[in-house]
């Protein structure tokens, strides 16, 4: 498989080319959003993981998990701790 990430005006495009001669390339888009850019990018990463990442389960010794968490200096409501 060949992966190519291309930056565009409002996000990125991931182009995935399979090595099979009759397979057509797939494109996955991450579009920046002003309202929730972090969650939009996390959704993009989850899609990439689900479709192109390694196969794992709850019983795997290691697995990748994409999660959005507050920063360590955040009060949990979106503001900074003082």
XYZ file of N, CA and C in Angstrom:
246
model
N 0.830 -1.174 0.000
C 0.000 0.000 0.000
C 0.878 1.243 0.000
N 0.449 2.250 -0.718
C 1.173 3.512 -0.769
C 0.252 4.607 -0.243
N 0.768 5.423 0.678
C 0.007 6.519 1.276
C 0.636 7.848 0.874
N -0.202 8.799 0.510
C 0.267 10.149 0.186
C -0.654 11.146 0.879
N -0.070 12.038 1.672
C -0.861 13.074 2.354
C -0.568 14.394 1.667
N -1.633 15.072 1.282
C -1.512 16.344 0.571
C -2.290 17.414 1.325
N -1.637 18.532 1.635
C -2.291 19.645 2.317
C -3.071 20.455 1.300
N -4.315 20.797 1.623
C -5.147 21.659 0.790
C -5.605 22.840 1.644
N -6.297 23.782 1.035
C -6.656 25.036 1.712
C -7.385 24.833 3.037
N -8.263 23.850 3.130
C -9.059 23.693 4.341
C -8.898 22.323 4.999
N -7.724 21.716 4.842
C -7.502 20.434 5.489
C -6.428 19.626 4.791
N -6.601 18.303 4.791
C -5.662 17.406 4.116
C -6.424 16.318 3.382
N -5.774 15.766 2.376
C -6.320 14.629 1.638
C -5.312 13.491 1.740
N -5.781 12.335 2.160
C -4.966 11.138 2.219
C -5.345 10.278 1.023
N -4.376 10.001 0.173
C -4.599 9.144 -0.997
C -3.953 7.799 -0.715
N -4.732 6.737 -0.876
C -4.253 5.382 -0.593
C -4.310 4.573 -1.877
N -3.151 4.082 -2.286
C -3.082 3.256 -3.492
C -2.745 1.828 -3.091
N -3.614 0.921 -3.471
C -3.379 -0.501 -3.208
C -2.418 -1.029 -4.269
N -1.689 -2.065 -3.957
C -0.714 -2.621 -4.893
C -1.368 -3.490 -5.964
N -2.629 -3.852 -5.784
C -3.312 -4.688 -6.775
C -3.472 -3.912 -8.076
N -3.210 -4.531 -9.211
C -3.246 -3.808 -10.481
C -4.628 -3.251 -10.863
N -5.693 -3.896 -10.431
C -7.037 -3.443 -10.817
C -7.700 -2.538 -9.768
N -6.997 -2.245 -8.682
C -7.574 -1.429 -7.603
C -7.422 0.054 -7.925
N -8.493 0.803 -7.692
C -8.413 2.252 -7.884
C -8.079 2.914 -6.549
N -7.366 4.039 -6.585
C -6.974 4.708 -5.339
C -8.190 5.213 -4.557
N -8.064 5.211 -3.241
C -9.104 5.762 -2.366
C -8.570 7.065 -1.796
N -9.468 8.010 -1.535
C -9.069 9.265 -0.924
C -9.910 9.508 0.321
N -9.233 9.904 1.387
C -9.869 10.219 2.661
C -9.578 11.682 2.940
N -10.607 12.444 3.333
C -10.465 13.878 3.522
C -10.621 14.247 4.991
N -9.713 15.086 5.463
C -9.881 15.741 6.761
C -10.124 17.205 6.464
N -11.292 17.687 6.830
C -11.630 19.093 6.611
C -11.611 19.828 7.944
N -10.810 20.891 8.009
C -10.741 21.688 9.227
C -12.106 22.288 9.526
N -12.448 22.332 10.810
C -13.716 22.935 11.240
C -13.415 23.916 12.354
N -13.969 25.092 12.239
C -13.740 26.102 13.276
C -14.397 25.716 14.593
N -15.547 25.047 14.534
C -16.284 24.737 15.760
C -15.625 23.646 16.605
N -14.961 22.656 15.973
C -14.337 21.578 16.748
C -13.242 20.905 15.936
N -12.152 21.626 15.715
C -11.049 21.141 14.891
C -10.414 19.883 15.472
N -10.280 19.826 16.784
C -9.632 18.672 17.431
C -10.438 17.393 17.205
N -11.739 17.455 17.429
C -12.576 16.263 17.243
C -12.622 15.848 15.769
N -12.633 16.808 14.845
C -12.629 16.485 13.414
C -11.356 15.727 13.047
N -10.207 16.163 13.556
C -8.962 15.486 13.246
C -8.915 14.106 13.900
N -9.447 13.982 15.105
C -9.506 12.680 15.771
C -10.370 11.708 14.962
N -11.473 12.182 14.409
C -12.322 11.335 13.556
C -11.557 10.866 12.321
N -10.769 11.764 11.732
C -9.928 11.414 10.581
C -8.945 10.302 10.965
N -8.272 10.456 12.100
C -7.318 9.444 12.543
C -8.002 8.110 12.836
N -9.190 8.148 13.435
C -9.939 6.908 13.701
C -10.284 6.199 12.397
N -10.680 6.975 11.382
C -11.008 6.381 10.079
C -9.777 5.699 9.481
N -8.647 6.390 9.515
C -7.405 5.819 8.989
C -7.053 4.541 9.751
N -7.156 4.580 11.058
C -6.854 3.402 11.876
C -7.798 2.246 11.556
N -9.100 2.522 11.492
C -10.086 1.465 11.241
C -9.914 0.813 9.868
N -9.555 1.603 8.852
C -9.496 1.078 7.497
C -8.106 0.648 7.042
N -7.060 1.233 7.614
C -5.713 0.960 7.123
C -4.723 0.562 8.217
N -5.146 0.615 9.460
C -4.243 0.294 10.567
C -4.151 -1.197 10.815
N -3.335 -1.581 11.778
C -3.196 -3.000 12.100
C -4.474 -3.545 12.751
N -4.740 -4.811 12.520
C -5.907 -5.460 13.127
C -5.593 -5.791 14.575
N -6.433 -5.314 15.477
C -6.269 -5.607 16.901
C -7.639 -5.849 17.522
N -7.635 -6.298 18.761
C -8.884 -6.495 19.495
C -8.653 -6.117 20.949
N -9.672 -6.275 21.761
C -9.566 -5.994 23.194
C -8.521 -6.877 23.855
N -8.217 -8.006 23.246
C -7.306 -8.971 23.834
C -5.877 -8.840 23.307
N -5.639 -7.877 22.433
C -4.294 -7.681 21.882
C -3.345 -7.153 22.960
N -2.085 -7.549 22.866
C -1.073 -7.072 23.822
C -0.882 -5.563 23.699
N -0.983 -5.048 22.497
C -0.876 -3.612 22.236
C -1.918 -3.245 21.191
N -2.463 -2.048 21.331
C -3.358 -1.543 20.292
C -3.346 -0.030 20.329
N -3.773 0.580 19.255
C -3.800 2.039 19.141
C -5.217 2.508 19.408
N -5.328 3.531 20.239
C -6.637 4.081 20.587
C -6.555 5.602 20.470
N -7.402 6.199 19.626
C -7.410 7.651 19.444
C -8.456 8.238 20.384
N -8.017 9.115 21.280
C -8.918 9.718 22.251
C -8.569 11.191 22.395
N -9.594 12.010 22.617
C -9.403 13.442 22.833
C -9.526 13.702 24.328
N -8.511 14.339 24.897
C -8.488 14.630 26.330
C -8.129 16.095 26.544
N -8.531 16.654 27.678
C -8.116 18.030 27.977
C -6.623 18.075 28.299
N -6.009 19.237 28.083
C -4.602 19.421 28.424
C -4.396 19.337 29.927
N -3.178 19.053 30.342
C -2.902 18.882 31.772
C -3.001 20.186 32.552
N -3.061 21.320 31.879
C -3.207 22.610 32.547
C -4.595 23.202 32.327
N -5.528 22.372 31.877
C -6.904 22.808 31.615
C -7.790 22.446 32.801
N -8.768 23.298 33.122
C -9.644 23.036 34.266
C -10.779 22.070 33.925
N -10.822 21.533 32.698
C -11.866 20.589 32.314
C -13.085 21.244 31.693
N -13.181 22.567 31.770
C -14.305 23.271 31.173
C -13.852 24.103 29.966
N -12.624 23.900 29.543
C -12.107 24.607 28.384
C -11.247 25.809 28.748
N -11.141 26.127 30.021
C -10.322 27.255 30.442
C -9.010 26.803 31.050
N -8.130 27.739 31.261
C -6.844 27.422 31.876
C -6.960 27.457 33.391
N -6.202 26.590 34.042
C -6.128 26.613 35.496
C -5.175 27.719 35.908
N -5.439 28.309 37.019
C -4.565 29.384 37.514
C -3.869 28.934 38.774
